[in-house]
């Protein structure tokens, strides 16, 4: 049967976050046909969360006449080759959980279940239908609450020996720098992770009465969006902060690109919405530190799929798993 005549293959994509679980129905082109979100209620533990995920999936499957052939999940933690998530930082009480094994009996249909780290899922989405759709290999980095990463090699996720490859947020840029949540000092996440960035901005702008952000800094309420909007409006202090952080980001990226011989970086996440305020200094810093063998080829692009990347990538991983069975 030709591709044009067969039924459309659909998958359910689920993006599990510490606060919300986003659920979507996705086709083979990455188009989201329906989506919604529910609260994670992480404090209830893995059984309750997996039960709620199953309820959402079963509801979608019951309401569609199209063929749903797979389910994919992106979860915030390291996934080993047995499909187990180990000690996810934003899901208390999970310890080591075989996600697919525990979820499968709760579903009303016998469909394959793909489980992958949330940053890997987002990077995979960008590789298939996003800003790197025409590229075989690249580094994906997401600048959000933390800094996540994914390495795509020959259009496949490179997972490393235990499933934890791509943790760009914990590249050290100063061994005597600020303490990171991982326990090390000077990780790039300890500068650009959202809570670190907010603390840094409040401390700095509180000493700068000329800045439009001074009053918000005194109240301790600055967000990355506030800094970005101030930079767009010409606030010199906001632009200077982004320039400094972009320079540090470029240094971290250079370490990864030099090590992996990659020349393309896709940058996503909330902080990346600052655009060229942070990406241009990152490009300059990266180019200055990259080996000559890759420096002329380096490109830094903004991600295209935004907050939908997790749903899309999870579903597309599910579809690829189904196609192999």
Coordinates of C-alpha atoms in Angstrom, one line a residue:
X1 CA 0.0 0.0 0.0
X2 CA 1.4 3.4 -0.9
X3 CA 2.1 6.0 1.7
X4 CA -0.6 8.3 0.3
X5 CA -3.3 5.6 0.6
X6 CA -2.6 4.2 4.1
X7 CA -4.2 5.5 7.2
X8 CA -2.5 8.4 8.9
X9 CA -0.3 7.2 11.8
X10 CA -0.6 9.2 15.0
X11 CA 1.1 9.1 18.3
X12 CA 0.5 10.6 21.7
X13 CA 3.3 12.8 22.9
X14 CA 3.7 13.6 26.7
X15 CA 6.1 16.1 28.2
X16 CA 6.4 15.6 31.9
X17 CA 7.6 18.6 33.8
X18 CA 8.0 19.3 37.5
X19 CA 4.9 21.5 37.4
X20 CA 2.8 20.5 34.4
X21 CA 2.3 17.5 32.2
X22 CA 1.6 18.5 28.6
X23 CA -0.2 16.0 26.4
X24 CA -0.7 16.1 22.6
X25 CA -1.8 14.1 19.6
X26 CA 0.8 14.4 16.9
X27 CA 1.0 13.2 13.3
X28 CA 4.0 12.1 11.3
X29 CA 4.8 15.6 10.1
X30 CA 5.0 16.8 13.7
X31 CA 1.7 18.7 13.5
X32 CA -0.1 18.8 16.9
X33 CA -3.7 17.9 16.3
X34 CA -4.9 18.4 19.9
X35 CA -3.2 19.3 23.1
X36 CA -3.8 20.3 26.8
X37 CA -2.0 20.2 30.1
X38 CA -2.6 19.0 33.6
X39 CA -0.8 19.7 36.9
X40 CA 1.9 17.2 37.6
X41 CA 1.3 17.0 41.4
X42 CA 4.8 15.6 41.7
X43 CA 4.4 15.2 45.5
X44 CA 2.0 12.3 44.9
X45 CA 4.8 10.0 43.6
X46 CA 5.3 7.9 40.5
X47 CA 2.2 5.6 40.7
X48 CA -0.2 8.6 40.9
X49 CA 1.6 10.4 38.0
X50 CA 1.7 7.4 35.8
X51 CA -2.0 6.8 36.5
X52 CA -2.8 10.3 35.5
X53 CA -0.7 10.0 32.3
X54 CA -2.6 6.8 31.5
X55 CA -6.0 8.5 32.0
X56 CA -5.0 11.2 29.6
X57 CA -3.8 8.8 27.0
X58 CA -6.8 6.5 27.3
X59 CA -9.1 9.5 26.9
X60 CA -7.4 10.5 23.7
X61 CA -7.4 7.0 22.3
X62 CA -11.1 6.6 23.0
X63 CA -12.0 9.8 21.3
X64 CA -10.3 9.3 18.0
X65 CA -11.1 7.2 14.9
X66 CA -7.5 7.7 13.5
X67 CA -4.9 5.1 14.1
X68 CA -2.8 5.8 17.2
X69 CA 0.2 3.6 17.0
X70 CA 2.5 4.7 19.8
X71 CA 3.1 6.8 22.9
X72 CA 6.2 8.8 23.7
X73 CA 7.2 10.5 27.0
X74 CA 9.9 13.1 27.7
X75 CA 10.8 13.1 31.3
X76 CA 13.3 15.2 33.3
X77 CA 16.0 12.8 34.2
X78 CA 18.6 10.3 32.9
X79 CA 17.0 7.3 31.1
X80 CA 19.1 4.1 31.0
X81 CA 19.0 1.5 28.2
X82 CA 16.4 -0.5 30.2
X83 CA 14.0 2.5 30.0
X84 CA 14.4 3.4 33.7
X85 CA 14.5 6.9 35.0
X86 CA 16.9 7.3 37.9
X87 CA 16.5 10.0 40.6
X88 CA 14.9 12.7 38.5
X89 CA 15.5 16.1 40.4
X90 CA 12.0 17.5 39.9
X91 CA 10.0 14.3 40.6
X92 CA 10.5 13.5 44.3
X93 CA 10.1 9.9 45.4
X94 CA 10.7 8.4 41.9
X95 CA 14.1 6.9 42.8
X96 CA 14.5 4.3 39.9
X97 CA 11.3 3.8 37.9
X98 CA 10.9 1.5 34.9
X99 CA 8.5 4.0 33.2
X100 CA 7.3 2.1 30.1
X101 CA 7.0 -1.2 32.1
X102 CA 4.8 0.4 34.7
X103 CA 2.7 2.5 32.3
X104 CA 1.9 -0.2 29.7
X105 CA -0.6 -2.2 31.8
X106 CA -2.5 1.0 32.5
X107 CA -3.2 1.7 28.8
X108 CA -6.3 0.5 27.0
X109 CA -4.3 -0.3 23.9
X110 CA -1.1 -2.4 23.4
X111 CA 1.1 0.2 21.7
X112 CA 4.9 0.7 22.0
X113 CA 6.0 3.3 24.5
X114 CA 9.2 5.4 24.0
X115 CA 10.7 7.0 27.0
X116 CA 13.5 9.6 26.8
X117 CA 15.1 12.5 28.6
X118 CA 13.2 15.8 28.1
X119 CA 16.1 17.7 26.5
X120 CA 16.8 14.7 24.2
X121 CA 13.2 14.7 23.2
X122 CA 13.2 18.5 22.4
X123 CA 16.5 18.1 20.4
X124 CA 15.0 15.2 18.5
X125 CA 12.0 17.3 17.5
X126 CA 14.2 20.1 16.2
X127 CA 16.2 17.5 14.2
X128 CA 13.1 16.2 12.5
X129 CA 10.7 19.1 12.0
X130 CA 12.5 22.1 13.6
X131 CA 15.4 24.4 12.9
X132 CA 17.8 21.5 12.3
X133 CA 15.6 19.4 10.0
X134 CA 18.1 19.4 7.2
X135 CA 21.2 18.7 9.4
X136 CA 22.6 15.4 10.4
X137 CA 24.6 16.3 13.5
X138 CA 24.4 19.2 16.0
X139 CA 24.3 20.2 19.6
X140 CA 20.9 21.2 21.1
X141 CA 20.9 23.3 24.3
X142 CA 17.9 24.5 26.2
X143 CA 18.2 27.5 28.6
X144 CA 15.4 27.3 31.1
X145 CA 15.0 26.5 34.8
X146 CA 18.2 24.5 34.3
X147 CA 20.3 24.0 31.2
X148 CA 19.7 20.8 29.3
X149 CA 21.4 19.5 26.2
X150 CA 21.1 16.9 23.5
X151 CA 23.8 15.7 21.0
X152 CA 22.4 14.5 17.7
X153 CA 24.8 12.4 15.6
X154 CA 23.7 11.2 12.1
X155 CA 20.1 12.1 13.0
X156 CA 20.1 9.9 16.1
X157 CA 20.3 10.9 19.8
X158 CA 23.8 10.1 21.2
X159 CA 23.0 8.9 24.7
X160 CA 26.5 7.9 25.9
X161 CA 27.3 4.9 28.1
X162 CA 24.5 5.3 30.6
X163 CA 22.0 7.5 28.9
X164 CA 23.2 10.8 30.3
X165 CA 25.2 12.3 27.4
X166 CA 24.5 15.9 26.5
X167 CA 24.5 17.5 30.0
X168 CA 25.9 20.8 28.7
X169 CA 24.7 22.6 31.7
X170 CA 27.4 21.0 33.8
X171 CA 30.4 22.1 31.6
X172 CA 32.7 23.9 34.0
X173 CA 33.7 27.4 32.9
X174 CA 35.3 28.4 36.3
X175 CA 36.3 25.8 38.9
X176 CA 36.1 28.6 41.6
X177 CA 32.7 29.9 40.4
X178 CA 29.3 29.8 42.0
X179 CA 28.0 26.6 43.5
X180 CA 25.6 24.7 41.1
X181 CA 22.7 22.5 42.3
X182 CA 24.7 19.4 41.0
X183 CA 27.3 20.1 43.8
X184 CA 30.1 21.4 41.5
X185 CA 31.3 25.0 41.1
X186 CA 31.3 27.1 38.0
X187 CA 29.0 25.1 35.8
X188 CA 27.4 27.2 33.0
X189 CA 24.0 26.4 34.6
X190 CA 25.1 28.2 37.8
X191 CA 25.2 31.4 35.6
X192 CA 22.4 30.9 33.1
X193 CA 19.9 28.6 34.9
X194 CA 16.8 30.7 35.5
X195 CA 17.0 30.9 39.3
X196 CA 20.7 31.7 39.2
X197 CA 20.1 34.4 36.5
X198 CA 17.3 35.9 38.6
X199 CA 19.4 36.1 41.7
X200 CA 22.3 37.6 39.7
X201 CA 20.1 40.2 38.1
X202 CA 18.4 41.2 41.3
X203 CA 21.8 41.7 43.0
X204 CA 23.2 43.7 40.1
X205 CA 20.3 45.9 39.2
X206 CA 19.6 46.7 42.9
X207 CA 22.9 48.7 42.7
X208 CA 21.9 50.5 39.4
X209 CA 19.2 53.1 40.0
X210 CA 19.6 54.3 36.4
X211 CA 18.3 50.9 35.1
X212 CA 14.6 50.4 34.3
X213 CA 14.9 47.2 36.4
X214 CA 16.1 48.8 39.6
X215 CA 12.7 48.9 41.3
X216 CA 11.9 45.3 40.4
X217 CA 15.4 44.2 41.6
X218 CA 14.7 45.7 45.0
X219 CA 11.5 43.6 45.2
X220 CA 13.4 40.5 44.0
X221 CA 11.0 39.9 41.1
X222 CA 13.1 40.1 38.0
X223 CA 12.5 37.3 35.4
X224 CA 14.5 36.6 32.2
X225 CA 11.7 38.1 30.2
X226 CA 12.0 41.4 32.2
X227 CA 15.7 41.5 31.3
X228 CA 15.0 40.8 27.7
X229 CA 12.3 43.5 27.4
X230 CA 14.6 46.0 29.1
X231 CA 17.3 45.1 26.7
X232 CA 14.9 45.6 23.7
X233 CA 14.0 49.0 25.1
X234 CA 17.7 50.0 25.1
X235 CA 18.5 49.5 28.8
X236 CA 22.3 49.5 28.8
X237 CA 22.6 47.5 32.1
X238 CA 20.4 44.7 30.8
X239 CA 22.3 44.5 27.5
X240 CA 25.6 44.4 29.4
X241 CA 24.4 41.5 31.5
X242 CA 23.3 39.5 28.5
X243 CA 26.6 40.3 26.8
X244 CA 28.5 38.9 29.8
X245 CA 26.3 35.8 30.0
X246 CA 26.5 35.2 26.3
X247 CA 30.3 35.3 26.5
X248 CA 30.2 32.6 29.2
X249 CA 27.7 30.6 27.2
X250 CA 30.0 30.7 24.1
X251 CA 32.9 29.4 26.2
X252 CA 30.9 26.4 27.3
X253 CA 29.7 25.7 23.8
X254 CA 33.2 25.9 22.4
X255 CA 34.3 23.2 24.9
X256 CA 31.6 20.9 23.6
X257 CA 32.0 21.6 19.9
X258 CA 35.8 21.2 20.1
X259 CA 35.4 17.9 21.9
X260 CA 32.7 16.5 19.5
X261 CA 33.8 18.1 16.2
X262 CA 30.3 19.7 15.8
X263 CA 29.7 23.0 14.1
X264 CA 26.0 23.6 14.6
X265 CA 24.2 24.7 17.8
X266 CA 20.4 25.0 18.3
X267 CA 19.5 27.1 21.3
X268 CA 16.0 26.8 22.9
X269 CA 14.4 27.5 26.2
X270 CA 12.9 30.6 27.9
X271 CA 16.2 32.5 28.3
X272 CA 17.0 32.0 24.6
X273 CA 14.0 34.3 23.8
X274 CA 16.3 37.1 24.5
X275 CA 17.6 36.4 20.9
X276 CA 20.6 38.2 19.7
X277 CA 21.1 40.0 23.0
X278 CA 22.6 36.8 24.3
X279 CA 23.2 34.8 21.1
X280 CA 25.4 37.4 19.3
X281 CA 28.0 37.6 22.2
X282 CA 27.7 33.8 22.4
X283 CA 28.6 33.5 18.7
X284 CA 31.6 35.9 19.1
X285 CA 32.9 34.0 22.2
X286 CA 32.4 30.6 20.6
X287 CA 34.2 31.6 17.4
X288 CA 37.1 33.0 19.4
X289 CA 37.5 29.7 21.3
X290 CA 36.7 27.2 18.6
X291 CA 39.4 25.2 16.9
X292 CA 40.3 26.5 13.5
X293 CA 39.2 23.2 12.0
X294 CA 35.5 24.0 12.8
X295 CA 35.5 27.8 13.4
X296 CA 34.6 28.8 9.8
X297 CA 31.7 26.3 9.8
X298 CA 30.1 27.3 13.2
X299 CA 26.5 28.3 13.2
X300 CA 24.2 29.1 16.2
X301 CA 20.5 29.1 15.5
X302 CA 17.5 29.7 17.7
X303 CA 15.1 26.7 18.1
X304 CA 11.8 26.9 16.2
X305 CA 9.4 24.7 18.2
X306 CA 9.3 26.5 21.5
X307 CA 7.2 24.9 24.3
X308 CA 5.8 22.3 21.8
X309 CA 9.1 20.6 21.3
X310 CA 8.6 18.1 24.1
X311 CA 5.2 16.9 22.9
X312 CA 6.4 16.7 19.3
X313 CA 9.7 15.0 19.9
X314 CA 8.1 12.4 22.3
X315 CA 5.5 11.6 19.7
X316 CA 7.9 11.3 16.9
X317 CA 10.2 9.0 18.9
X318 CA 7.1 6.9 19.6
X319 CA 6.4 6.7 15.8
X320 CA 9.9 5.7 15.0
X321 CA 9.8 3.0 17.7
X322 CA 6.5 1.7 16.2
X323 CA 8.0 1.7 12.7
X324 CA 10.8 -0.7 13.9
X325 CA 8.4 -3.2 15.3

